Structure formats: C-alpha cells, structure tokens
Amino acid sequence: MTSQMKPCDIPNVIRSTTTAPPIRRGSMVPRPWTGFWRGLWLALSGADVSRLGVNAPAWQAAASRRRAALLAIVFASTAVAAILLFCTQTASSGHPVLHFIQLALFVVLFGWVTAGFVTAMMGFRVQSHPDPHALPLAGLDPRTLDRDARTAIIMPICNEPVDSVFAGLRATCESLARSEAAGLFDVYVLSDTYDPGLRLQELAAWSTLREQMGDSCRLYYRLRERRTRRKAGNVADFCRRWGRNYRYMVVLDADSVMTGDSITTLVCMMEANPKAGIIQTAPRACGVQSLHARLQQFAGRVAGRLFTAGMQFWQLGESHYWGHNAIIRVEPFMKHCALDLLPGQGGLSGEILSHDFVEAALMRRAGYHVWLTTDLEGSYEQQPSNLMEELQRDRRWCQGNLMNFRLITEPGFQAIHRAMLFTGAMSYVSAPLWLGFLLVSLSLRLLEPQTSAALLFPWLGISSTLELLWALTLTLLFLPRVMAVVAIMKHGEQAAYGGAAALIKSAALEAILSALQAPIRMVAHTLFVITALTGLDLEWKSPMRETRSVQWRDALHRFMPVMAVVALTLLAIFLLHQNAVWWLLPVGLPLLLAVPITVLTSESKLGVSLRRKNWLLTPEERTTPYVLVRAWA
C-alpha cells in the first residue's frame, strides 16, 4: 500500500491510522523577554535579586567556591601575561592605538584560553578523584519505579535520511524493550519534514518498525503541518498535545542512539532527585568512518572528556543542556521553559535557534537543578562527516549563540547560566578576535621592523616577550591533549585505544590535523559572525547523517575566494617585509591548502584504512556496543 501511495494521500493515511494517542491538551505559554537594556538596568539597580539561595543544597556552596577559584586563576594569569605584554609595548615607540588594541584583544583571548586550560586540568583531577558533589548514578531499582513515572522518548526530525534515522531508533527501541521498566516508555517520532518523498518514506519506515516491535514498544508518529519555531517548536507542540501524560521526556536527535539501561537509569536518577529538572548525558561520538569524523570522535573521546568532566566540576547542578540525549521533567518544562520570540529586526531577532542553553537557564530560574552526568554509558551520537558539513552546522549554531547573548541580562538567570550564554557567543566571537589580534600584531611588526625586546630564550627560538606569550598560549592549548593521554594511561585504559603506542601516535596525528584545520575554522567562524551581525539570510539545513566525500569542485567553490585573498596578502607582505611571511605561514599555509585538506579528510577509505592500522581508534570502535551493532546493521 505504501509503495503506491502519493504525497497527497499522506493526510488521509494519517487520519485513518492510529499514529498517536488521544490528545490531552496542556498549556505551554511563553513569558515575554525583559530585554537586554531593561534587564541590565534591573541588575544594576538591585531589583534583580535571585531567591534560589534560600535552603540552598550543599553542592551550591561548593560550586561557588570552585567558580571563585576559577575566576581568580584566570584573572591572575591574564594580569601577569598582560603586564608582560604592556612592558614590551612601552619599550616600543609610536602607534599607541594599535598597541592598545593588541593589548585589549590579548587580555580577552588569553583569559579565554586560560579558562579552557584550567577546566581541562580540573577534569584531569576528577578522573582520579571522584567528585563528592556530582550527581550519583546510583538510584532506584528499575523494577521498583513508580508506575506514574511514565516517560516519553521523543525524536524530532526534519528532512533526515530515513534509513539511518529509523535504524538508530530501532536499536534504541529494541534495547528499551529488554529493560526492566519497558512498560513506562512511549516513543514518538515528531516529524517536521516538508519533502513529500521523505514523508512517504518516514510513514513506511514507522509502519514497518511498529509491526516489527509489536507489543514490546508503543511507537507513535506525528507529522506537523504548521512547522513553526523549528525543533523547539516541535518539542513544545508535543508538550501541549501529550505532555500531561508523562512525568519525564527523553529528547533524542536524529542521529542519537541510547541503550535501554541508560534511559532507565536516567529515570531512576530523576526519581531519586525530585529537584532535578534536566539531566544531560555526555554522548559518545561514533558511527561515521571518514577521516574528519574519526578525528572528531577521537578528540571527543580523549581530550573532550577532560573538558566535559571539568565543566561538570564547575557547574554541578547548574549545568549545560545540549538539546538531545537528555531527560527532562515535563511539568516544570511546560510551565517555565516556553520560548518567546526575540523582539526587534535583523538576524539576531525572531525565533530562538539555539534553544537548549536558554531552556537550561529557564529551568534553573524556576528553582530546578540542571545536571551533567559524564559517567553514564550507553549514550551515542554522530559527527559531521566532513569539514564543510561541520561548518554548515556551525553557521546556524553561531547565529543561535549570538542571539542568546541578548538574554544575558534576563532577570532571574543565575550567574553561571549568564556565563554560559557569554561563552556560547564567545566560542564563535573568539574567531574574529584571533584574526584581529593576528592582523594587529602583523601591522606592528611591519611598522616597527627594528623594534624588539631583549633576548629571552634564544636557544628555544624565543627572542621577544611577545613570542614568549605566543609560546605560552600554544602550550595552554596543547597541554590538555597531553593530560588526556596521561589520564587514559594512568587508569590502564590504553588497550581500548589500540595500546599505548597507538594512543600516543593517534593523539599526535589528531593534534597536527586539528592545527591544520584551525585557521580554516577561524576564517569561517569570522564570516559567520559577520553574517549574523549584519542580518544576512541564513540557510538552515540539517547536516548529513551519513558519510559523504567532498568533491574537489565543491571545495574549490567554497574556499577559492578565501584562498585567493590569503595568497594575495602573503604576496604583498613578502614584497614589503620578507621575514614577516614566515611568521604568518602557520596560519596562511593551511588556508592555502583548505581545498585538499577538506577533500582528503572527507574520505571514508582513508578513515577506514587508518582504523585498520589502529590510528584514531576509540573504545566504541575497538569493541562495538551491541546497540550500535544493531543501529549499523
């Protein structure tokens, strides 16, 4: 029947088939935003006073001490580095405006790098000394869970590759059916798909999967005709229709796979912690075989877990929410986390794109805790298969995070969530700041070719204070990778990465290739920030969920303008000051090679070949969990 169905028949099929349970209407009304300037005035006048300190939990005092220590370390380190640079500048003559800009940019960027390094360092500590204030995994016995702890597992999708989406969902459903509390769960596919052919495929795949699962899984499908506010609107639509039926909901992305045990454990943790509003897992990236994806998988599995553990150390019950592979308490979410439009005109107004950080801040404002758990196994996602798809995803993330910055003064938000809104924007704004710092430093080098500070460490090739600060900055960026490898070997886990030698050489390869990709990301993110601030149109497309190699012509079309500008710039600088070109090559050369770097790292053959030789091996590739075997079958 499905093969003969036409797109125009879809509404009739949905009406004639029980694709969803009876609607039980609930209210989810957004609260208007106060506005940046009014919120700032309320904060400065003392009118914005949080009441969450009353009967504060024990972890809150620990979190305050830790955050104060983090700020003290960052400010002290940045102050010392800034004084060194300032002393170097005073030895120079002229160009005070450029010197001031250089110093201001350096202070912001060095503080940003230092905060990341200290976060990774605390993550390294937590690996060996478990945090007594972290949310424990131990909860209730799944067999004793309250029958009222009904949980919806929702997967919002929009024009996704149907086969891979339903393969992952099938694996999750099969694992859930084998869990101790399978009867508590309902599964919903929430489709915003507007492509008629994909709609037909989704209906066929849902029907087939429902038949295969039988009575072991209640699987529903909802096709939304009015596609407002993208994913956040899709989730809100579900909550208004069926949210009152459930105590919790687990949100999945189209590329998410979770085991039944991990989902059941999340429910147990919520039941054991009634003030928990959101518990976010740390998904493991896996499933894509291109070299680029395997680089990101390895980096996330090795160094990434230090940063995640470090974030958990600072944030505790006021953590991140990443929008997927997480469990949410439905009632307060519906009451407090509806999202209003951002007022005004331009690219930073309208529908909130990066809804997750804002929803976490709203949940905490309502008095509920938001936790990040790094120890829970069985939560997986995929990475973009190539650099162009990653940058396509980053473009909309960039605009979403810049939009969120407008809410940084919203009354009632906790300081840590204001900091998250700032760091979310800073993760992209740092790109033009780095580019500006490079250009200002280059200008000073061209304008003051004879000026330099006293020789410091000539045997290390460091002849000036500025070069020393550059070396220190690069060290802070590189050391977390070293600490991550040491942490793995310290705990005897190197066998899961192919052995100590394979782990070390893989970490070195990842560092080299990431250094080559970093200038490309810097220029791309700079353009994204400019695009977002100028209000130019944003092309919104979901990233590919399947491996796809980049064609040479596509890469040339995308990167040729940047390559041409870089080539002309290097040529002009060579004609003006030959020695300055060597100073720029670490940034300029990867940009000149952007096309081959992008094309070669997108190749699956290269990624698979390196995997066979134990390069960039992760534990999930070494011993693939059964749920992933089913998802990839």
mmCIF file of C-alpha atoms in Angstrom, residues 219-531:
data_model
loop_
_atom_site.group_PDB
_atom_site.id
_atom_site.type_symbol
_atom_site.label_atom_id
_atom_site.label_comp_id
_atom_site.label_asym_id
_atom_site.label_seq_id
_atom_site.Cartn_x
_atom_site.Cartn_y
_atom_site.Cartn_z
ATOM 1 C CA LEU A 219 5.718 3.723 18.818
ATOM 2 C CA TYR A 220 3.915 6.826 17.532
ATOM 3 C CA TYR A 221 4.405 9.182 14.600
ATOM 4 C CA ARG A 222 3.371 12.826 14.431
ATOM 5 C CA LEU A 223 3.635 14.839 11.183
ATOM 6 C CA ARG A 224 3.396 18.547 11.967
ATOM 7 C CA GLU A 225 1.726 20.582 9.246
ATOM 8 C CA ARG A 226 2.472 24.014 10.758
ATOM 9 C CA ARG A 227 6.246 23.960 11.157
ATOM 10 C CA THR A 228 6.824 26.925 13.468
ATOM 11 C CA ARG A 229 9.953 27.604 15.559
ATOM 12 C CA ARG A 230 11.863 24.596 14.274
ATOM 13 C CA LYS A 231 12.952 21.954 16.814
ATOM 14 C CA ALA A 232 11.957 23.957 19.896
ATOM 15 C CA GLY A 233 8.511 24.488 18.386
ATOM 16 C CA ASN A 234 8.237 20.788 17.555
ATOM 17 C CA VAL A 235 9.027 19.792 21.146
ATOM 18 C CA ALA A 236 6.638 22.441 22.501
ATOM 19 C CA ASP A 237 3.886 21.142 20.199
ATOM 20 C CA PHE A 238 4.390 17.650 21.640
ATOM 21 C CA CYS A 239 4.227 19.006 25.185
ATOM 22 C CA ARG A 240 0.966 20.849 24.539
ATOM 23 C CA ARG A 241 -0.620 17.747 22.988
ATOM 24 C CA TRP A 242 0.644 14.908 25.169
ATOM 25 C CA GLY A 243 2.953 16.347 27.832
ATOM 26 C CA ARG A 244 0.376 15.892 30.597
ATOM 27 C CA ASN A 245 0.556 12.124 30.059
ATOM 28 C CA TYR A 246 4.190 11.939 31.168
ATOM 29 C CA ARG A 247 6.383 12.816 34.120
ATOM 30 C CA TYR A 248 9.553 12.835 32.010
ATOM 31 C CA MET A 249 10.671 13.007 28.406
ATOM 32 C CA VAL A 250 13.962 11.901 26.874
ATOM 33 C CA VAL A 251 14.930 14.025 23.857
ATOM 34 C CA LEU A 252 16.874 12.389 21.020
ATOM 35 C CA ASP A 253 18.423 13.879 17.907
ATOM 36 C CA ALA A 254 18.005 12.222 14.519
ATOM 37 C CA ASP A 255 21.471 10.654 14.920
ATOM 38 C CA SER A 256 21.055 9.659 18.582
ATOM 39 C CA VAL A 257 21.218 6.097 19.858
ATOM 40 C CA MET A 258 20.728 5.212 23.528
ATOM 41 C CA THR A 259 20.574 1.921 25.371
ATOM 42 C CA GLY A 260 17.546 0.930 27.391
ATOM 43 C CA ASP A 261 19.697 0.730 30.520
ATOM 44 C CA SER A 262 20.939 4.305 30.101
ATOM 45 C CA ILE A 263 17.404 5.644 29.607
ATOM 46 C CA THR A 264 16.083 3.667 32.577
ATOM 47 C CA THR A 265 18.989 4.899 34.713
ATOM 48 C CA LEU A 266 18.103 8.485 33.826
ATOM 49 C CA VAL A 267 14.536 7.911 35.012
ATOM 50 C CA CYS A 268 15.851 6.404 38.256
ATOM 51 C CA MET A 269 18.111 9.417 38.794
ATOM 52 C CA MET A 270 15.211 11.802 38.263
ATOM 53 C CA GLU A 271 13.039 9.845 40.694
ATOM 54 C CA ALA A 272 15.827 9.919 43.291
ATOM 55 C CA ASN A 273 16.332 13.681 42.824
ATOM 56 C CA PRO A 274 12.936 15.435 42.786
ATOM 57 C CA LYS A 275 14.522 18.871 42.241
ATOM 58 C CA ALA A 276 16.355 17.729 39.098
ATOM 59 C CA GLY A 277 14.753 19.406 36.087
ATOM 60 C CA ILE A 278 17.184 18.241 33.400
ATOM 61 C CA ILE A 279 19.897 15.577 33.398
ATOM 62 C CA GLN A 280 22.180 15.761 30.378
ATOM 63 C CA THR A 281 24.339 12.800 29.363
ATOM 64 C CA ALA A 282 27.730 13.137 27.664
ATOM 65 C CA PRO A 283 27.094 11.372 24.320
ATOM 66 C CA ARG A 284 29.941 9.423 22.739
ATOM 67 C CA ALA A 285 30.525 10.287 19.091
ATOM 68 C CA CYS A 286 30.761 7.285 16.784
ATOM 69 C CA GLY A 287 29.390 5.738 13.618
ATOM 70 C CA VAL A 288 30.948 7.773 10.775
ATOM 71 C CA GLN A 289 34.087 6.434 9.096
ATOM 72 C CA SER A 290 35.507 9.468 7.253
ATOM 73 C CA LEU A 291 38.863 10.749 8.466
ATOM 74 C CA HIS A 292 37.339 14.039 9.595
ATOM 75 C CA ALA A 293 34.628 12.336 11.658
ATOM 76 C CA ARG A 294 37.117 9.900 13.175
ATOM 77 C CA LEU A 295 39.348 12.834 14.137
ATOM 78 C CA GLN A 296 36.436 14.450 15.961
ATOM 79 C CA GLN A 297 35.393 11.138 17.544
ATOM 80 C CA PHE A 298 38.914 10.552 18.840
ATOM 81 C CA ALA A 299 39.309 14.127 20.087
ATOM 82 C CA GLY A 300 35.976 13.976 21.907
ATOM 83 C CA ARG A 301 36.752 10.584 23.441
ATOM 84 C CA VAL A 302 40.249 11.575 24.595
ATOM 85 C CA ALA A 303 40.604 15.312 25.315
ATOM 86 C CA GLY A 304 36.886 16.062 25.156
ATOM 87 C CA ARG A 305 36.071 14.024 28.226
ATOM 88 C CA LEU A 306 38.505 16.130 30.300
ATOM 89 C CA PHE A 307 36.694 19.315 29.293
ATOM 90 C CA THR A 308 33.307 17.705 29.953
ATOM 91 C CA ALA A 309 34.393 16.497 33.399
ATOM 92 C CA GLY A 310 35.859 19.931 34.083
ATOM 93 C CA MET A 311 32.589 21.636 33.151
ATOM 94 C CA GLN A 312 30.749 19.273 35.464
ATOM 95 C CA PHE A 313 33.210 20.241 38.225
ATOM 96 C CA TRP A 314 32.439 23.978 37.882
ATOM 97 C CA GLN A 315 28.745 23.756 37.130
ATOM 98 C CA LEU A 316 27.356 20.917 39.280
ATOM 99 C CA GLY A 317 23.569 21.439 39.476
ATOM 100 C CA GLU A 318 23.622 24.414 37.092
ATOM 101 C CA SER A 319 24.989 22.664 34.048
ATOM 102 C CA HIS A 320 24.653 22.733 30.280
ATOM 103 C CA TYR A 321 21.782 21.243 28.340
ATOM 104 C CA TRP A 322 22.685 20.344 24.751
ATOM 105 C CA GLY A 323 19.195 19.645 23.437
ATOM 106 C CA HIS A 324 19.443 15.870 22.993
ATOM 107 C CA ASN A 325 20.376 12.654 24.797
ATOM 108 C CA ALA A 326 18.941 14.166 27.966
ATOM 109 C CA ILE A 327 15.948 13.658 30.252
ATOM 110 C CA ILE A 328 13.588 16.491 31.213
ATOM 111 C CA ARG A 329 10.943 16.823 33.915
ATOM 112 C CA VAL A 330 7.905 17.660 31.801
ATOM 113 C CA GLU A 331 5.690 19.668 34.171
ATOM 114 C CA PRO A 332 8.210 22.443 35.010
ATOM 115 C CA PHE A 333 9.455 22.421 31.433
ATOM 116 C CA MET A 334 5.957 23.187 30.172
ATOM 117 C CA LYS A 335 5.370 25.780 32.875
ATOM 118 C CA HIS A 336 8.659 27.662 32.724
ATOM 119 C CA CYS A 337 10.604 26.840 29.537
ATOM 120 C CA ALA A 338 8.388 28.065 26.711
ATOM 121 C CA LEU A 339 10.361 30.377 24.401
ATOM 122 C CA ASP A 340 9.031 33.713 23.225
ATOM 123 C CA LEU A 341 10.313 35.445 20.099
ATOM 124 C CA LEU A 342 13.217 37.837 20.480
ATOM 125 C CA PRO A 343 11.860 41.302 19.659
ATOM 126 C CA GLY A 344 13.298 43.575 17.013
ATOM 127 C CA GLN A 345 14.508 43.301 13.456
ATOM 128 C CA GLY A 346 17.531 41.673 11.849
ATOM 129 C CA GLY A 347 19.425 38.421 12.150
ATOM 130 C CA LEU A 348 19.528 38.437 15.974
ATOM 131 C CA SER A 349 15.777 38.614 16.480
ATOM 132 C CA GLY A 350 12.834 36.302 15.979
ATOM 133 C CA GLU A 351 12.820 32.567 16.690
ATOM 134 C CA ILE A 352 15.460 31.375 19.162
ATOM 135 C CA LEU A 353 17.676 28.964 17.240
ATOM 136 C CA SER A 354 19.936 27.537 19.985
ATOM 137 C CA HIS A 355 17.152 26.823 22.434
ATOM 138 C CA ASP A 356 18.960 24.397 24.747
ATOM 139 C CA PHE A 357 21.120 26.857 26.752
ATOM 140 C CA VAL A 358 18.102 29.117 27.232
ATOM 141 C CA GLU A 359 15.863 26.268 28.387
ATOM 142 C CA ALA A 360 18.515 25.235 30.940
ATOM 143 C CA ALA A 361 18.643 28.807 32.283
ATOM 144 C CA LEU A 362 14.839 28.960 32.488
ATOM 145 C CA MET A 363 14.652 25.621 34.281
ATOM 146 C CA ARG A 364 17.191 26.791 36.851
ATOM 147 C CA ARG A 365 15.383 30.124 37.267
ATOM 148 C CA ALA A 366 12.304 28.115 38.203
ATOM 149 C CA GLY A 367 14.269 26.517 41.057
ATOM 150 C CA TYR A 368 15.098 23.158 39.458
ATOM 151 C CA HIS A 369 18.587 21.755 39.033
ATOM 152 C CA VAL A 370 20.273 21.015 35.716
ATOM 153 C CA TRP A 371 22.888 18.255 35.908
ATOM 154 C CA LEU A 372 25.526 16.931 33.539
ATOM 155 C CA THR A 373 26.454 13.295 34.091
ATOM 156 C CA THR A 374 29.702 12.163 32.477
ATOM 157 C CA ASP A 375 29.820 8.581 33.770
ATOM 158 C CA LEU A 376 26.657 7.163 32.227
ATOM 159 C CA GLU A 377 27.397 4.689 29.436
ATOM 160 C CA GLY A 378 25.107 3.968 26.520
ATOM 161 C CA SER A 379 24.540 7.428 25.017
ATOM 162 C CA TYR A 380 25.762 7.970 21.442
ATOM 163 C CA GLU A 381 25.626 10.473 18.593
ATOM 164 C CA GLN A 382 27.323 11.083 15.242
ATOM 165 C CA GLN A 383 29.748 13.721 13.988
ATOM 166 C CA PRO A 384 29.561 15.562 10.633
ATOM 167 C CA SER A 385 31.418 13.500 8.052
ATOM 168 C CA ASN A 386 33.481 16.362 6.635
ATOM 169 C CA LEU A 387 34.669 19.867 7.406
ATOM 170 C CA MET A 388 32.163 21.576 5.100
ATOM 171 C CA GLU A 389 29.225 19.912 6.878
ATOM 172 C CA GLU A 390 30.720 20.833 10.245
ATOM 173 C CA LEU A 391 30.993 24.472 9.175
ATOM 174 C CA GLN A 392 27.437 24.393 7.817
ATOM 175 C CA ARG A 393 26.261 23.267 11.249
ATOM 176 C CA ASP A 394 28.456 25.861 12.969
ATOM 177 C CA ARG A 395 26.902 28.640 10.921
ATOM 178 C CA ARG A 396 23.477 28.208 12.472
ATOM 179 C CA TRP A 397 24.988 27.479 15.910
ATOM 180 C CA CYS A 398 26.892 30.752 15.604
ATOM 181 C CA GLN A 399 23.773 32.765 14.903
ATOM 182 C CA GLY A 400 21.872 30.973 17.649
ATOM 183 C CA ASN A 401 24.534 31.647 20.266
ATOM 184 C CA LEU A 402 24.821 35.307 19.273
ATOM 185 C CA MET A 403 21.045 35.619 19.599
ATOM 186 C CA ASN A 404 21.215 34.049 23.059
ATOM 187 C CA PHE A 405 23.661 36.731 24.182
ATOM 188 C CA ARG A 406 20.762 39.196 24.106
ATOM 189 C CA LEU A 407 19.276 37.265 27.056
ATOM 190 C CA ILE A 408 22.354 37.544 29.263
ATOM 191 C CA THR A 409 20.700 40.211 31.466
ATOM 192 C CA GLU A 410 17.347 38.421 31.735
ATOM 193 C CA PRO A 411 16.093 38.735 35.347
ATOM 194 C CA GLY A 412 16.323 35.617 37.476
ATOM 195 C CA PHE A 413 19.021 33.902 35.443
ATOM 196 C CA GLN A 414 21.832 32.540 37.589
ATOM 197 C CA ALA A 415 25.357 33.893 37.140
ATOM 198 C CA ILE A 416 26.620 30.557 35.825
ATOM 199 C CA HIS A 417 23.975 30.463 33.108
ATOM 200 C CA ARG A 418 24.745 34.052 32.176
ATOM 201 C CA ALA A 419 28.345 32.875 31.853
ATOM 202 C CA MET A 420 27.187 30.015 29.585
ATOM 203 C CA LEU A 421 25.377 32.458 27.313
ATOM 204 C CA PHE A 422 28.575 34.521 27.197
ATOM 205 C CA THR A 423 30.849 31.549 26.491
ATOM 206 C CA GLY A 424 28.420 30.257 23.861
ATOM 207 C CA ALA A 425 28.774 33.533 21.963
ATOM 208 C CA MET A 426 32.493 33.736 22.741
ATOM 209 C CA SER A 427 33.129 30.323 21.188
ATOM 210 C CA TYR A 428 32.421 31.977 17.831
ATOM 211 C CA VAL A 429 33.325 35.612 18.507
ATOM 212 C CA SER A 430 36.804 34.428 19.537
ATOM 213 C CA ALA A 431 37.484 33.674 15.846
ATOM 214 C CA PRO A 432 37.325 37.301 14.636
ATOM 215 C CA LEU A 433 39.155 38.346 17.792
ATOM 216 C CA TRP A 434 42.019 35.942 16.989
ATOM 217 C CA LEU A 435 42.061 37.169 13.404
ATOM 218 C CA GLY A 436 42.095 40.773 14.582
ATOM 219 C CA PHE A 437 44.926 40.070 17.003
ATOM 220 C CA LEU A 438 46.959 38.450 14.227
ATOM 221 C CA LEU A 439 46.385 41.391 11.881
ATOM 222 C CA VAL A 440 47.234 43.999 14.549
ATOM 223 C CA SER A 441 50.383 42.115 15.573
ATOM 224 C CA LEU A 442 51.353 41.818 11.912
ATOM 225 C CA SER A 443 50.794 45.538 11.388
ATOM 226 C CA LEU A 444 53.030 46.374 14.334
ATOM 227 C CA ARG A 445 55.687 44.015 13.026
ATOM 228 C CA LEU A 446 55.601 45.744 9.628
ATOM 229 C CA LEU A 447 55.535 49.244 11.111
ATOM 230 C CA GLU A 448 58.228 48.550 13.721
ATOM 231 C CA PRO A 449 60.568 46.101 11.994
ATOM 232 C CA GLN A 450 63.551 47.086 14.106
ATOM 233 C CA THR A 451 61.794 47.045 17.449
ATOM 234 C CA SER A 452 62.092 44.040 19.696
ATOM 235 C CA ALA A 453 62.504 43.349 23.375
ATOM 236 C CA ALA A 454 65.641 41.942 24.934
ATOM 237 C CA LEU A 455 66.576 38.404 24.036
ATOM 238 C CA LEU A 456 64.828 35.958 26.326
ATOM 239 C CA PHE A 457 65.386 32.332 25.282
ATOM 240 C CA PRO A 458 67.325 32.402 22.012
ATOM 241 C CA TRP A 459 68.199 28.713 22.296
ATOM 242 C CA LEU A 460 64.465 27.989 22.093
ATOM 243 C CA GLY A 461 63.947 30.352 19.193
ATOM 244 C CA ILE A 462 62.148 32.820 21.507
ATOM 245 C CA SER A 463 63.643 36.262 21.169
ATOM 246 C CA SER A 464 60.901 38.575 22.490
ATOM 247 C CA THR A 465 58.263 38.758 25.175
ATOM 248 C CA LEU A 466 55.523 38.607 22.539
ATOM 249 C CA GLU A 467 56.927 35.362 21.161
ATOM 250 C CA LEU A 468 57.147 34.012 24.718
ATOM 251 C CA LEU A 469 53.469 34.815 25.252
ATOM 252 C CA TRP A 470 52.624 33.144 21.940
ATOM 253 C CA ALA A 471 54.527 30.029 23.068
ATOM 254 C CA LEU A 472 52.722 30.076 26.412
ATOM 255 C CA THR A 473 49.328 30.386 24.690
ATOM 256 C CA LEU A 474 50.064 27.465 22.367
ATOM 257 C CA THR A 475 51.225 25.426 25.356
ATOM 258 C CA LEU A 476 47.941 26.050 27.169
ATOM 259 C CA LEU A 477 46.089 24.943 24.045
ATOM 260 C CA PHE A 478 48.187 21.795 23.585
ATOM 261 C CA LEU A 479 48.636 20.561 27.177
ATOM 262 C CA PRO A 480 45.048 19.263 27.614
ATOM 263 C CA ARG A 481 45.788 16.685 24.901
ATOM 264 C CA VAL A 482 48.843 15.541 26.831
ATOM 265 C CA MET A 483 46.891 15.393 30.094
ATOM 266 C CA ALA A 484 44.143 13.380 28.390
ATOM 267 C CA VAL A 485 46.618 10.750 27.165
ATOM 268 C CA VAL A 486 48.255 10.612 30.605
ATOM 269 C CA ALA A 487 44.852 10.152 32.271
ATOM 270 C CA ILE A 488 43.986 7.231 29.983
ATOM 271 C CA MET A 489 47.311 5.512 30.581
ATOM 272 C CA LYS A 490 47.157 6.239 34.306
ATOM 273 C CA HIS A 491 43.897 4.296 34.536
ATOM 274 C CA GLY A 492 45.157 1.470 32.337
ATOM 275 C CA GLU A 493 42.642 2.134 29.559
ATOM 276 C CA GLN A 494 45.124 2.369 26.682
ATOM 277 C CA ALA A 495 44.210 -1.092 25.384
ATOM 278 C CA ALA A 496 40.779 0.241 24.371
ATOM 279 C CA TYR A 497 42.599 2.723 22.118
ATOM 280 C CA GLY A 498 44.829 0.107 20.473
ATOM 281 C CA GLY A 499 47.612 0.237 23.052
ATOM 282 C CA ALA A 500 49.899 2.949 24.403
ATOM 283 C CA ALA A 501 51.837 3.426 21.161
ATOM 284 C CA ALA A 502 48.662 3.663 19.082
ATOM 285 C CA LEU A 503 47.150 6.120 21.560
ATOM 286 C CA ILE A 504 50.188 8.422 21.520
ATOM 287 C CA LYS A 505 50.626 8.435 17.749
ATOM 288 C CA SER A 506 46.882 8.961 17.259
ATOM 289 C CA ALA A 507 46.927 11.914 19.651
ATOM 290 C CA ALA A 508 49.858 13.393 17.719
ATOM 291 C CA LEU A 509 48.061 12.927 14.380
ATOM 292 C CA GLU A 510 44.874 14.481 15.742
ATOM 293 C CA ALA A 511 46.820 17.477 17.079
ATOM 294 C CA ILE A 512 48.559 18.048 13.730
ATOM 295 C CA LEU A 513 45.415 17.779 11.628
ATOM 296 C CA SER A 514 43.436 19.922 14.081
ATOM 297 C CA ALA A 515 46.162 22.576 13.834
ATOM 298 C CA LEU A 516 45.797 22.486 10.045
ATOM 299 C CA GLN A 517 42.010 22.832 10.266
ATOM 300 C CA ALA A 518 42.084 25.567 12.935
ATOM 301 C CA PRO A 519 42.838 28.522 10.592
ATOM 302 C CA ILE A 520 40.056 27.350 8.247
ATOM 303 C CA ARG A 521 37.614 27.298 11.142
ATOM 304 C CA MET A 522 38.852 30.698 12.331
ATOM 305 C CA VAL A 523 38.158 32.388 8.988
ATOM 306 C CA ALA A 524 34.827 30.565 8.529
ATOM 307 C CA HIS A 525 33.607 31.479 12.020
ATOM 308 C CA THR A 526 34.671 35.090 11.424
ATOM 309 C CA LEU A 527 32.484 35.188 8.325
ATOM 310 C CA PHE A 528 29.628 33.565 10.246
ATOM 311 C CA VAL A 529 29.803 36.230 12.965
ATOM 312 C CA ILE A 530 29.804 38.999 10.354
ATOM 313 C CA THR A 531 26.864 37.345 8.586
#
